[in-house]
GROMACS .gro file of C-alpha atoms in nm:
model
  429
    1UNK     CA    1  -2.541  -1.559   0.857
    2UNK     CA    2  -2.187  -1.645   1.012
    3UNK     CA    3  -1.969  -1.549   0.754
    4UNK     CA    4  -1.569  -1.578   0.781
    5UNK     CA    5  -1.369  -1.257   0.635
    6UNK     CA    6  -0.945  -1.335   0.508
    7UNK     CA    7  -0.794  -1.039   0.437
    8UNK     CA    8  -1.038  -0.818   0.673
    9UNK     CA    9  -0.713  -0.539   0.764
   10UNK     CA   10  -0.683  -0.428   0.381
   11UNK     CA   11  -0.868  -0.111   0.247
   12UNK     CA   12  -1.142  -0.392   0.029
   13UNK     CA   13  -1.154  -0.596   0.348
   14UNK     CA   14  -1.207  -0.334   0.609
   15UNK     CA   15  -1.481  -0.209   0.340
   16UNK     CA   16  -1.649  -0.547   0.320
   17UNK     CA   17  -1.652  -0.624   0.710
   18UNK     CA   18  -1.818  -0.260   0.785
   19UNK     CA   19  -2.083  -0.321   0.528
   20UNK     CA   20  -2.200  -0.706   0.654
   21UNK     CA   21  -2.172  -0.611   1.002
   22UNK     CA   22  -2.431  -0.309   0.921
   23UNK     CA   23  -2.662  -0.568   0.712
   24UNK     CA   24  -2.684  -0.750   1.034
   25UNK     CA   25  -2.447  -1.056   0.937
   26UNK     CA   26  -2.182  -1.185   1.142
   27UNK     CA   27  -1.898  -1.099   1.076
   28UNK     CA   28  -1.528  -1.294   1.217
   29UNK     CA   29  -1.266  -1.076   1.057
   30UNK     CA   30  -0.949  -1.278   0.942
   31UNK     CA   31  -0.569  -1.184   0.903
   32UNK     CA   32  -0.247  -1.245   0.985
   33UNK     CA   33  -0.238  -0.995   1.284
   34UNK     CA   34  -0.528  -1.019   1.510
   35UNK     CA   35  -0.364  -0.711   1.701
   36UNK     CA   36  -0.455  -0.490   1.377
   37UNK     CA   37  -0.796  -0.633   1.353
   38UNK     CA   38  -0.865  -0.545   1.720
   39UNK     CA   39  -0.777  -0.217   1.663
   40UNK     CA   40  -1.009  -0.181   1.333
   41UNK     CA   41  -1.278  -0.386   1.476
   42UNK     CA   42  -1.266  -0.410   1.834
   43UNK     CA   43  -1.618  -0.560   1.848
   44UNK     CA   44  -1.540  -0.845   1.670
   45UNK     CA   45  -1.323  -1.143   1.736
   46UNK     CA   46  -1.082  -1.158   1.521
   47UNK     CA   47  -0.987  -1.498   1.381
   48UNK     CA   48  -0.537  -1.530   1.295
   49UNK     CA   49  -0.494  -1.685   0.985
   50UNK     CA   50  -0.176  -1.696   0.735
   51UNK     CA   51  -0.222  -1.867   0.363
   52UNK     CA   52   0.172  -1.899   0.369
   53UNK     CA   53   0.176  -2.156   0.636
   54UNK     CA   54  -0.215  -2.264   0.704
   55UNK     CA   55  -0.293  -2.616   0.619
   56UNK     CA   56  -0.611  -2.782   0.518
   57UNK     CA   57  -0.662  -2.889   0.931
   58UNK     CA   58  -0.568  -2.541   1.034
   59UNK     CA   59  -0.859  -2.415   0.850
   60UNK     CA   60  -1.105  -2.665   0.891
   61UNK     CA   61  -1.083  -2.583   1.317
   62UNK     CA   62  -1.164  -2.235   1.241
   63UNK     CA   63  -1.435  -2.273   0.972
   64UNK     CA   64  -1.694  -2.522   1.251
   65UNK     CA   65  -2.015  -2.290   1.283
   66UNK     CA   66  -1.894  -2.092   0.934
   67UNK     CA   67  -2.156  -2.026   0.693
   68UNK     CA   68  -2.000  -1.871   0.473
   69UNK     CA   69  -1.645  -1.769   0.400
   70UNK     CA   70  -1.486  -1.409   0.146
   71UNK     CA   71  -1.173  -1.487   0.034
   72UNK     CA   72  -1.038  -1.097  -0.009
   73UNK     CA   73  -0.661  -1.189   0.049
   74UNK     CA   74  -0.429  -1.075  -0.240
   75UNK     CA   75  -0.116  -0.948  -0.281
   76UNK     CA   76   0.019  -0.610  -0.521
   77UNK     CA   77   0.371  -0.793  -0.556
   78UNK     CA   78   0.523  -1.118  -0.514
   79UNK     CA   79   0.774  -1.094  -0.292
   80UNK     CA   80   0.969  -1.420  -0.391
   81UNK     CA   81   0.666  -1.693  -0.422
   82UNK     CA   82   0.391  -1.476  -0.252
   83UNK     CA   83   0.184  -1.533  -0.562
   84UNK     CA   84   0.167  -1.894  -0.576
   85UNK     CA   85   0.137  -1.937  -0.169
   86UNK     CA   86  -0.095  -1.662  -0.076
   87UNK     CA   87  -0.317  -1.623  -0.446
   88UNK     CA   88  -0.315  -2.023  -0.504
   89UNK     CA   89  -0.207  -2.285  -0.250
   90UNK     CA   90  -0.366  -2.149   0.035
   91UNK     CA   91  -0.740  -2.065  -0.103
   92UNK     CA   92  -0.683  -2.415  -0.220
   93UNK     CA   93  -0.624  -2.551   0.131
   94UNK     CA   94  -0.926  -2.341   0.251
   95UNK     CA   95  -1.154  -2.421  -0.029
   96UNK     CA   96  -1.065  -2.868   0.088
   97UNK     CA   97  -1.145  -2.769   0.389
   98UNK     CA   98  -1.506  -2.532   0.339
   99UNK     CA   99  -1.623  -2.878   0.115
  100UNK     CA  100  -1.523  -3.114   0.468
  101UNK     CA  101  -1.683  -2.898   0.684
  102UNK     CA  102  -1.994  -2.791   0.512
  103UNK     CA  103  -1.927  -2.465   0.478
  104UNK     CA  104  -2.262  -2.328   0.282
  105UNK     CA  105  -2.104  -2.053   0.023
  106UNK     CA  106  -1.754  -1.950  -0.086
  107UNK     CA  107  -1.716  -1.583  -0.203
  108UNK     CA  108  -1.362  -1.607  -0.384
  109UNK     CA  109  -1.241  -1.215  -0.506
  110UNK     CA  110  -1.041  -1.265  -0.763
  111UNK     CA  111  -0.910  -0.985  -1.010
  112UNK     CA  112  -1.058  -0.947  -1.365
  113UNK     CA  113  -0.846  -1.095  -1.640
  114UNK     CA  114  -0.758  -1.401  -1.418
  115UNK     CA  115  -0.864  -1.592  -1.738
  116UNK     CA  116  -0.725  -1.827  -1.971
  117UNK     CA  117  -0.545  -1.507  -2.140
  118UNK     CA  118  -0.395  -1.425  -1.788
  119UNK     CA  119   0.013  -1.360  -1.853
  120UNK     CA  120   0.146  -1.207  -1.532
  121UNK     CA  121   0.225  -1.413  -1.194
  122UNK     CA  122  -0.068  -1.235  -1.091
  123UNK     CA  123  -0.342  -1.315  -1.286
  124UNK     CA  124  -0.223  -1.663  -1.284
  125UNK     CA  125  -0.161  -1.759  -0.911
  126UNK     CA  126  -0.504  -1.590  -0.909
  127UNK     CA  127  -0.677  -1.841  -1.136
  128UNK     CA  128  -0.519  -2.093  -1.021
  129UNK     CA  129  -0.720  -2.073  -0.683
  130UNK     CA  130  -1.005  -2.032  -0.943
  131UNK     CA  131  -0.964  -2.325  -1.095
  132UNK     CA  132  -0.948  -2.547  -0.852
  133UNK     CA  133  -1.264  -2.401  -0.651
  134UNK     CA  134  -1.447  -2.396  -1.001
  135UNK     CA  135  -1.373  -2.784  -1.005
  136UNK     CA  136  -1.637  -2.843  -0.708
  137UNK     CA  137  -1.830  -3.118  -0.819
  138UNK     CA  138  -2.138  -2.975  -0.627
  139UNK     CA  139  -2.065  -2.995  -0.256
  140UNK     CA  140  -2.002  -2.623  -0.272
  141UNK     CA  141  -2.190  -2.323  -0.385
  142UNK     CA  142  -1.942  -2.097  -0.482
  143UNK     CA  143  -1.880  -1.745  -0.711
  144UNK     CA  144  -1.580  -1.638  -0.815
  145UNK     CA  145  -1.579  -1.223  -0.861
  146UNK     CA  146  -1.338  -1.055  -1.093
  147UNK     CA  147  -1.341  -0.703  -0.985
  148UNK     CA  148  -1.168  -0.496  -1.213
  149UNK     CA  149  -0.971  -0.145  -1.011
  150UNK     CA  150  -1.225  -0.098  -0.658
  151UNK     CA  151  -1.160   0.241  -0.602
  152UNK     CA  152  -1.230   0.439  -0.279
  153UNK     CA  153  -1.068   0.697  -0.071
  154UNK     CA  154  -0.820   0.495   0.151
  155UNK     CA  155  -0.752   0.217  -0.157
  156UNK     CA  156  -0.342   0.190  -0.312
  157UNK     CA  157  -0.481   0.284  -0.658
  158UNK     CA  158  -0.707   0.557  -0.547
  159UNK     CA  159  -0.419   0.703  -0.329
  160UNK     CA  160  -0.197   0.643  -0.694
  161UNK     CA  161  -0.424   0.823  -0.944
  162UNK     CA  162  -0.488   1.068  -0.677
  163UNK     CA  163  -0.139   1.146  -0.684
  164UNK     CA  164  -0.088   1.137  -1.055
  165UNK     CA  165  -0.378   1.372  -1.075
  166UNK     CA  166  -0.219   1.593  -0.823
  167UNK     CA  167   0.091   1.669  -0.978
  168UNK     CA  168   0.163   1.995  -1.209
  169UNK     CA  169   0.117   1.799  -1.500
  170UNK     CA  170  -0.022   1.471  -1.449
  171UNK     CA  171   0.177   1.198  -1.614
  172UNK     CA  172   0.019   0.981  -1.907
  173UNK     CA  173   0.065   0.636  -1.837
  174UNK     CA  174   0.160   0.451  -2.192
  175UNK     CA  175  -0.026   0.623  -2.484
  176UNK     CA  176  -0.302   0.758  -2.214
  177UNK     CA  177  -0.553   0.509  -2.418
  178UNK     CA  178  -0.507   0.212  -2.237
  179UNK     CA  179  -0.911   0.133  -2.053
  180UNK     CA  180  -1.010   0.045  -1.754
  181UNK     CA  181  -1.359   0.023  -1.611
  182UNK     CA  182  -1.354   0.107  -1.205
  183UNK     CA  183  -1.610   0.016  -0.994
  184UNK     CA  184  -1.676   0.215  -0.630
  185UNK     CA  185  -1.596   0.025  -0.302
  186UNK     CA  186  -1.965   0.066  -0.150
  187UNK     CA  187  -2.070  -0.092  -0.499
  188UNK     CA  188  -1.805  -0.388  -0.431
  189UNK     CA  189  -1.928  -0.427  -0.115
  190UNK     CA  190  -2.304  -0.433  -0.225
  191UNK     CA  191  -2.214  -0.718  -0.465
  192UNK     CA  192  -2.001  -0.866  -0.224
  193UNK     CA  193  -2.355  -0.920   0.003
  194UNK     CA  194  -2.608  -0.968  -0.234
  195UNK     CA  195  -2.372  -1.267  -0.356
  196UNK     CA  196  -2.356  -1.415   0.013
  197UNK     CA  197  -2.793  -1.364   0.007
  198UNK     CA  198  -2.874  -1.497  -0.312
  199UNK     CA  199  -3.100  -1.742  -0.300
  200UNK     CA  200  -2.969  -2.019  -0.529
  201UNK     CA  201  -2.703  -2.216  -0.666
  202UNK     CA  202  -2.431  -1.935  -0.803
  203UNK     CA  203  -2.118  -2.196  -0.945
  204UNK     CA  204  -2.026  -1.893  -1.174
  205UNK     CA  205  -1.756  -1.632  -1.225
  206UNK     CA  206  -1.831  -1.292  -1.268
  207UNK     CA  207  -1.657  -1.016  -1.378
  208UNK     CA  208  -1.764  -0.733  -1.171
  209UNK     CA  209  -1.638  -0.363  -1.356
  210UNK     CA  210  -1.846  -0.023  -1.349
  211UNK     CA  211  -2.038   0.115  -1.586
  212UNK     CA  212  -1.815   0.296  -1.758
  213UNK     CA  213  -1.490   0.203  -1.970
  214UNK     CA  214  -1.251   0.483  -1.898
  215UNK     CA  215  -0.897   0.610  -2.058
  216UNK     CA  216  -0.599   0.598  -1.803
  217UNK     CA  217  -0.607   1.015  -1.893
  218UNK     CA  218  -0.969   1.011  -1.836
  219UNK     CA  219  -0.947   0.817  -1.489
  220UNK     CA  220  -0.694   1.138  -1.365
  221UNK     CA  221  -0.906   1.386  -1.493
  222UNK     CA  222  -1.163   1.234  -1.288
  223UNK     CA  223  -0.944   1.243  -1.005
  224UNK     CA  224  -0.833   1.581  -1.049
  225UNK     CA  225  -1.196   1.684  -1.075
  226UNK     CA  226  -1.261   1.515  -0.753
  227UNK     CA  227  -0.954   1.684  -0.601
  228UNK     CA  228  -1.134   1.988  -0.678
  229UNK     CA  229  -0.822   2.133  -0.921
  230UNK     CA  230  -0.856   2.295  -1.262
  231UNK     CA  231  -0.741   2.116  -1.569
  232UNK     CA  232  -0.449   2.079  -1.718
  233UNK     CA  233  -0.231   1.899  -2.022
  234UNK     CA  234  -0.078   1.557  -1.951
  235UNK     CA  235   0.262   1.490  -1.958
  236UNK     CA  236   0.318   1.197  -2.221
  237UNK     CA  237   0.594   0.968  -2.031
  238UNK     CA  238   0.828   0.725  -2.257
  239UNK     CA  239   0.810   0.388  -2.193
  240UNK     CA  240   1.125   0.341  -2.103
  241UNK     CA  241   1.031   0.547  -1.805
  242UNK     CA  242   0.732   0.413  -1.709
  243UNK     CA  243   0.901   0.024  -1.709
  244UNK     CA  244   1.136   0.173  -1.482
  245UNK     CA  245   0.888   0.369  -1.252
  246UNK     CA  246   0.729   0.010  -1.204
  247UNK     CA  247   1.105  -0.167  -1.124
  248UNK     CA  248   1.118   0.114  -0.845
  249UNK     CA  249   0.787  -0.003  -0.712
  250UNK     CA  250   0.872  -0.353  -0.698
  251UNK     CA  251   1.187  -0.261  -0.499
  252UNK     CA  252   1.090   0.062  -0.310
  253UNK     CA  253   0.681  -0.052  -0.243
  254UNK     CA  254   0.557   0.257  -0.389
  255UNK     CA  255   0.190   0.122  -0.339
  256UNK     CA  256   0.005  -0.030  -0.672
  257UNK     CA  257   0.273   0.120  -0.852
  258UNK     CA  258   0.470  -0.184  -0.975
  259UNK     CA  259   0.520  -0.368  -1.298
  260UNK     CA  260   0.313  -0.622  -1.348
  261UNK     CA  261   0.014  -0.344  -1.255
  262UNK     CA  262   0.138  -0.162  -1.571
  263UNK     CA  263   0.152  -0.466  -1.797
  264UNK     CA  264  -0.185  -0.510  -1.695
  265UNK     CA  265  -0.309  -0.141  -1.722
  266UNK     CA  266  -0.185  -0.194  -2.087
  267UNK     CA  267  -0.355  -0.538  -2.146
  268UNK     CA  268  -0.667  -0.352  -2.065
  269UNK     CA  269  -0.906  -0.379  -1.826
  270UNK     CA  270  -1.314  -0.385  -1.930
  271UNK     CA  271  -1.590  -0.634  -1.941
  272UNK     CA  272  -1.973  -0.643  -1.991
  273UNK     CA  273  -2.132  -0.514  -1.705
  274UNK     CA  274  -2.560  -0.646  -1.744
  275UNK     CA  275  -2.451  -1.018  -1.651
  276UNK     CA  276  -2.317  -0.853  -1.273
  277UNK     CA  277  -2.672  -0.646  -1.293
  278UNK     CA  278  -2.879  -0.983  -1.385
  279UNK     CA  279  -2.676  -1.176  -1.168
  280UNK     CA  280  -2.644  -1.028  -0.848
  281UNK     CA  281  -2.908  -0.712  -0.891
  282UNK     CA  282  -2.603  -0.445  -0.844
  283UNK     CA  283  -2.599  -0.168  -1.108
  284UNK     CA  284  -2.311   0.033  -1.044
  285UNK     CA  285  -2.259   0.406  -1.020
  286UNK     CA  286  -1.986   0.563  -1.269
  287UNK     CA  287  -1.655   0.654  -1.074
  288UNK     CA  288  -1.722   1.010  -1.075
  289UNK     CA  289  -2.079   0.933  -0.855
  290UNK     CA  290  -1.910   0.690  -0.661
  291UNK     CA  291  -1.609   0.983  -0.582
  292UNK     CA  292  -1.868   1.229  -0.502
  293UNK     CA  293  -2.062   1.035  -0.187
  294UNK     CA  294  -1.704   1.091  -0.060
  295UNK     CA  295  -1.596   1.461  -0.158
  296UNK     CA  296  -1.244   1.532  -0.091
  297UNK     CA  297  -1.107   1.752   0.156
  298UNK     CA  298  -0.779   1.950   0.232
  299UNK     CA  299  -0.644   1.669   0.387
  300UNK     CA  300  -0.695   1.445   0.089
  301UNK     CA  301  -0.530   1.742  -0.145
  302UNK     CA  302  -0.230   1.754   0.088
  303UNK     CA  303  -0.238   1.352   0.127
  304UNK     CA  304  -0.257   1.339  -0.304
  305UNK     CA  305   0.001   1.602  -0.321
  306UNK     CA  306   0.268   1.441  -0.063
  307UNK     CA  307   0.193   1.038  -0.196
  308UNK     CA  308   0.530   1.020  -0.354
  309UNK     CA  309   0.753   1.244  -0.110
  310UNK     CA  310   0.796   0.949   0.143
  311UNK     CA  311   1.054   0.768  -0.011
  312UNK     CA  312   1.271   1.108  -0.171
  313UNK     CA  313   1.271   1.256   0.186
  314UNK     CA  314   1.427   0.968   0.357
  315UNK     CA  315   1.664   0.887   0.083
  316UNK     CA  316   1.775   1.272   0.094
  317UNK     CA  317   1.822   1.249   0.483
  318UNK     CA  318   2.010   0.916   0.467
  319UNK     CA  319   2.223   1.080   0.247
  320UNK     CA  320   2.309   1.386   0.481
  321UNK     CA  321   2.400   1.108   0.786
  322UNK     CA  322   2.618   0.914   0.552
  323UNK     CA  323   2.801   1.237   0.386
  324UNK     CA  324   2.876   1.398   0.671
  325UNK     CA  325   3.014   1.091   0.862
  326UNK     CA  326   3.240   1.037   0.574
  327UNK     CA  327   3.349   1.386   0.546
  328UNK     CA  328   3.414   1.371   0.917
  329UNK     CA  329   3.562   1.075   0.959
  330UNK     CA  330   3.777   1.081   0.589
  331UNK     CA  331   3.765   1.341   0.368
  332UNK     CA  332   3.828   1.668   0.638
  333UNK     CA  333   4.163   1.668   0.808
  334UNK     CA  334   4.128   1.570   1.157
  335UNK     CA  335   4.393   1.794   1.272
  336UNK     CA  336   4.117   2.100   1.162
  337UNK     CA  337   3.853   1.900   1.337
  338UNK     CA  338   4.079   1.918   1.667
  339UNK     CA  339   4.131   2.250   1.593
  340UNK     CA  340   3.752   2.335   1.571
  341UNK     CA  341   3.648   2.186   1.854
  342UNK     CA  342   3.939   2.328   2.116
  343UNK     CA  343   3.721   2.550   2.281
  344UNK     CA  344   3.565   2.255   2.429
  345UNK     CA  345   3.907   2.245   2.616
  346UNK     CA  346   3.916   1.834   2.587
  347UNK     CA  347   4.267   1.628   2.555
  348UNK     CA  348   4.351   1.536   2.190
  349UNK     CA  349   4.219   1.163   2.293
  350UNK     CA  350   3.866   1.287   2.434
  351UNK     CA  351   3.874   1.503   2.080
  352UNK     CA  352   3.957   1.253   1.850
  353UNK     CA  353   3.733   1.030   2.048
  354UNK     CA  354   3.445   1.277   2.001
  355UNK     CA  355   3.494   1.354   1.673
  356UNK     CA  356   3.560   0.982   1.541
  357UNK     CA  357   3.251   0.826   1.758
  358UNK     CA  358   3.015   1.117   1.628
  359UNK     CA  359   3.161   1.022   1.275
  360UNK     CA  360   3.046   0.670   1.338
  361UNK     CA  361   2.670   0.778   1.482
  362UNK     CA  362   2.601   0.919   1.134
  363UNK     CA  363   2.715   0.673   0.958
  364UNK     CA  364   2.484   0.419   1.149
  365UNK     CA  365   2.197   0.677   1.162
  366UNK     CA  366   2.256   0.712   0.820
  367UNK     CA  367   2.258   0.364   0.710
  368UNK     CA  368   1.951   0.254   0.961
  369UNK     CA  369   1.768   0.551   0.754
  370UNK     CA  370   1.854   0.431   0.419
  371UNK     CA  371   1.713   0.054   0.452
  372UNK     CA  372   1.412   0.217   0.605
  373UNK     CA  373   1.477   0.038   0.958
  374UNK     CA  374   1.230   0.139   1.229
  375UNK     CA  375   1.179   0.465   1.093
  376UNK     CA  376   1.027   0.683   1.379
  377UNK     CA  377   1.320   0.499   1.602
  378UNK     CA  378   1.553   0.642   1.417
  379UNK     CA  379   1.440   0.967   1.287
  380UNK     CA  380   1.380   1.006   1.689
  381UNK     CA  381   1.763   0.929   1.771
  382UNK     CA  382   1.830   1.179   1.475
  383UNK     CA  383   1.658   1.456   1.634
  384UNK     CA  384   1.800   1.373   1.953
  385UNK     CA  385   2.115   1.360   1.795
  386UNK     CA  386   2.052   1.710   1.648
  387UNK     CA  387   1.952   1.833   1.977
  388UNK     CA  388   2.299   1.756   2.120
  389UNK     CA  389   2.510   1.866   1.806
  390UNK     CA  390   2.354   2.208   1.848
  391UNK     CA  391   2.371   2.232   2.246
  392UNK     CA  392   2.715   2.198   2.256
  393UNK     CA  393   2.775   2.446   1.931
  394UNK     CA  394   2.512   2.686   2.096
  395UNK     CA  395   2.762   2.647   2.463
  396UNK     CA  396   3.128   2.620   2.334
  397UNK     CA  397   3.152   2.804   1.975
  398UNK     CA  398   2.878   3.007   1.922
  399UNK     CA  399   3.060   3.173   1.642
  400UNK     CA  400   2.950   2.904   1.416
  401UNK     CA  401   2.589   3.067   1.487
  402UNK     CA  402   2.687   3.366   1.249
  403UNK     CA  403   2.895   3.183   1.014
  404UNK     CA  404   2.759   3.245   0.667
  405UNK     CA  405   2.691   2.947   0.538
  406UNK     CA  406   2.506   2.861   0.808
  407UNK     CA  407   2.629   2.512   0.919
  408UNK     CA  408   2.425   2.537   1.257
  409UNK     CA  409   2.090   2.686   1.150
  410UNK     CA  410   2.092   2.426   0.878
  411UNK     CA  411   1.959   2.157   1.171
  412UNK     CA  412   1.611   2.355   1.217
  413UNK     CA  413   1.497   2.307   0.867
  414UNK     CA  414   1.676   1.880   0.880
  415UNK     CA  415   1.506   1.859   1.215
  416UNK     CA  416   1.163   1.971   1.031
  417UNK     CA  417   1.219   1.754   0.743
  418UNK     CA  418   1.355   1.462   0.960
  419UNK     CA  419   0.987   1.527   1.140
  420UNK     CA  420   0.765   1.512   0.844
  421UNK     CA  421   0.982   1.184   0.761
  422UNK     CA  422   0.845   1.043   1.060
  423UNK     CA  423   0.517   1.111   1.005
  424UNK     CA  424   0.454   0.994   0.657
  425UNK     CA  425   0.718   0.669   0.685
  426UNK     CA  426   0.515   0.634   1.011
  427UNK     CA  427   0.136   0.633   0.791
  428UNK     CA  428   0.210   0.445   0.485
  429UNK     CA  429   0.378   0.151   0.793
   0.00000   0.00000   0.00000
């Protein structure tokens, strides 16, 4: 079977290619950067797609010879109208053009609770592709799969409740009652093929969840218990908090963290799992069994542990630049600055030149660092920046070495944490 994969770069997707290229299918991995998808799959052609932009005749020249088509493409946030052009008009445009080219089976992934109850953007944009693919008058053979959390090392809401877990106290999200009922990634993927093999007519939407309806508290322990770290209390967090933990995901991208995946969390998240057994012949393994084919490691301790340092670090740094290019350049008098740097034996004009134009390096440095502009770029000009600072202390007034506050020997442990900046801004990219 030739089957088409959109959104074949994200954790699901990458998941879902492996597994149908091992069951001997055919796999064209799509996405909107066929540079990534060489790099993940360099066996494979990759096909460049974009729902944003993609019309009906876009997607009908890339479908001849298709089979079959998995729609995994989905967004966490919206990202002004993301939703509606990525969750609804463009499966729409692909599902017109599957039915004119005679595509043989549609696999949409949708997201459990993309039902007539469905509240947040979304659920809705989701159901909306739904809908419109559930309207097939017969020239189709479609499912439509409801997952409810897929959870797997390398997934945004494993690496969140990996985190959560990891912390001193791990935080209780709302009244640490709301339910959810994970299912493993290798199970996802299992369902994901036996719907593309099934024999007959599917036209049917199926919520696919675990077997097991789990607590928000009882989803960290299992975490922390996969983690391999001893119990503890949870920290009950006000809800005041938690609504504004999700506004800083929305703004800052702090992975599935955002708000509507709390309003959902708290909707709940559970459905019958025997009509996905009697289906589709997957029975699914409990998160716990699913966490242990994959037992964690030091590195996924340390990756748990550091999941929400990214952002604090660089925000910290930025703030260092920016402070001490305005104490520099406005708060310190600039005759002491001249005075400081005499030894250098430059005319008042090369000083004030100096000290004004390093003034203004921070303050760019620091302002690249705090919109999160080209991070290693940056943090690299930083250290290089460093480098120089320190050369010409280290040369003309080595005194500073031994002053007591140590205003040199400060830069080792920036040029450190400027460093490990780099290399988790550089990961989560």
């Amino acid at each position: 079977m030739r089957v088409l994969v959109i959104g074949a770069s994200g954790f699901v997707g990458q998941a879902v290619v492996r597994g149908l290229t091992a069951a001997g299918m055919t796999v064209l991995p799509a996405g909107r950067s066929p540079d990534r998808l060489r790099r993940l799959f360099p066996a494979l052609p990759p096909v460049s797609c974009d729902f944003a932009t993609d019309t009906e005749a876009d997607w009908q020249t890339r479908l001849r010879g298709v089979e079959a088509v998995v729609n995994l493409a989905g967004l966490i946030r919206d990202g002004g109208g993301g939703f509606k052009r990525v969750h609804a008009d463009g499966p729409q445009a692909l599902f017109r053009a599957c039915r004119a080219v005679g595509v043989t089976r549609v696999v949409q992934v949708s997201a459990l609770g993309a039902d007539e109850a469905a509240v947040t953007q979304y659920h809705t944009s989701k159901r909306a592709a739904d809908d419109a693919l559930a309207q097939d008058s017969g020239t189709l053979d479609w499912i439509i799969l409801r997952p409810s959390l897929i959870l797997g090392p390398g997934g945004a809401s494993h690496d969140l409740f990996a985190a959560l877990a990891a912390l001193p106290l791990p935080p209780r999200l709302g009244p640490g009652t709301w339910q959810v009922q994970p299912i493993g990634i290798a199970d996802f993927v299992a369902t994901v093929h036996n719907a593309l093999q099934h024999p007959g007519r599917l036209a049917c939407r199926l919520n696919i969840v675990g077997p097991e309806a789990m607590t928000t508290d009882a989803l960290t322990a299992t975490y922390r218990r996969w983690l391999g770290l001893p119990p503890v209390p949870s920290l009950p967090i006000p809800q005041a908090a938690l609504r504004l933990a999700g506004t800083l995901g929305d703004r800052l991208a702090l992975g599935a963290l955002t708000s509507e995946s709390l309003t959902m969390l708290a909707a709940g998240n559970t459905a019958p799992m025997e009509p996905l057994v009697e289906t589709l012949g997957v029975r699914p393994r409990t998160l716990a069994e699913a966490l242990a084919e994959t037992p964690a490691t030091a590195a996924d301790r340390w990756r748990a542990r550091l999941r929400f340092f990214p952002v604090p670090l660089r925000l910290s740094l930025a703030f260092v630049w920016l402070w001490t290019a305005f104490v520099s350049a406005g708060v310190y008098p600039l005759a002491g600055s001249l005075q400081l740097i005499a030894p250098l034996g430059l005319p008042p004009w090369a000083g004030l030149t100096l000290i004004l134009g390093g003034a203004g390096l921070d303050l760019i440095l620091g302002v690249l660092l705090l919109i999160g502009w080209r991070i290693p770029w940056v943090g690299a000009a930083q250290l290089l920046l460093m480098a120089g600072y320190t050369g010409l202390v280290t040369l003309f007034l080595p005194d500073l070495w031994l002053h007591p506050l140590g205003p040199i020997s400060k830069n080792l442990p920036v040029a450190a944490a400027t460093l490990v900046m780099m290399a988790l801004e550089t990961d989560r990219g």
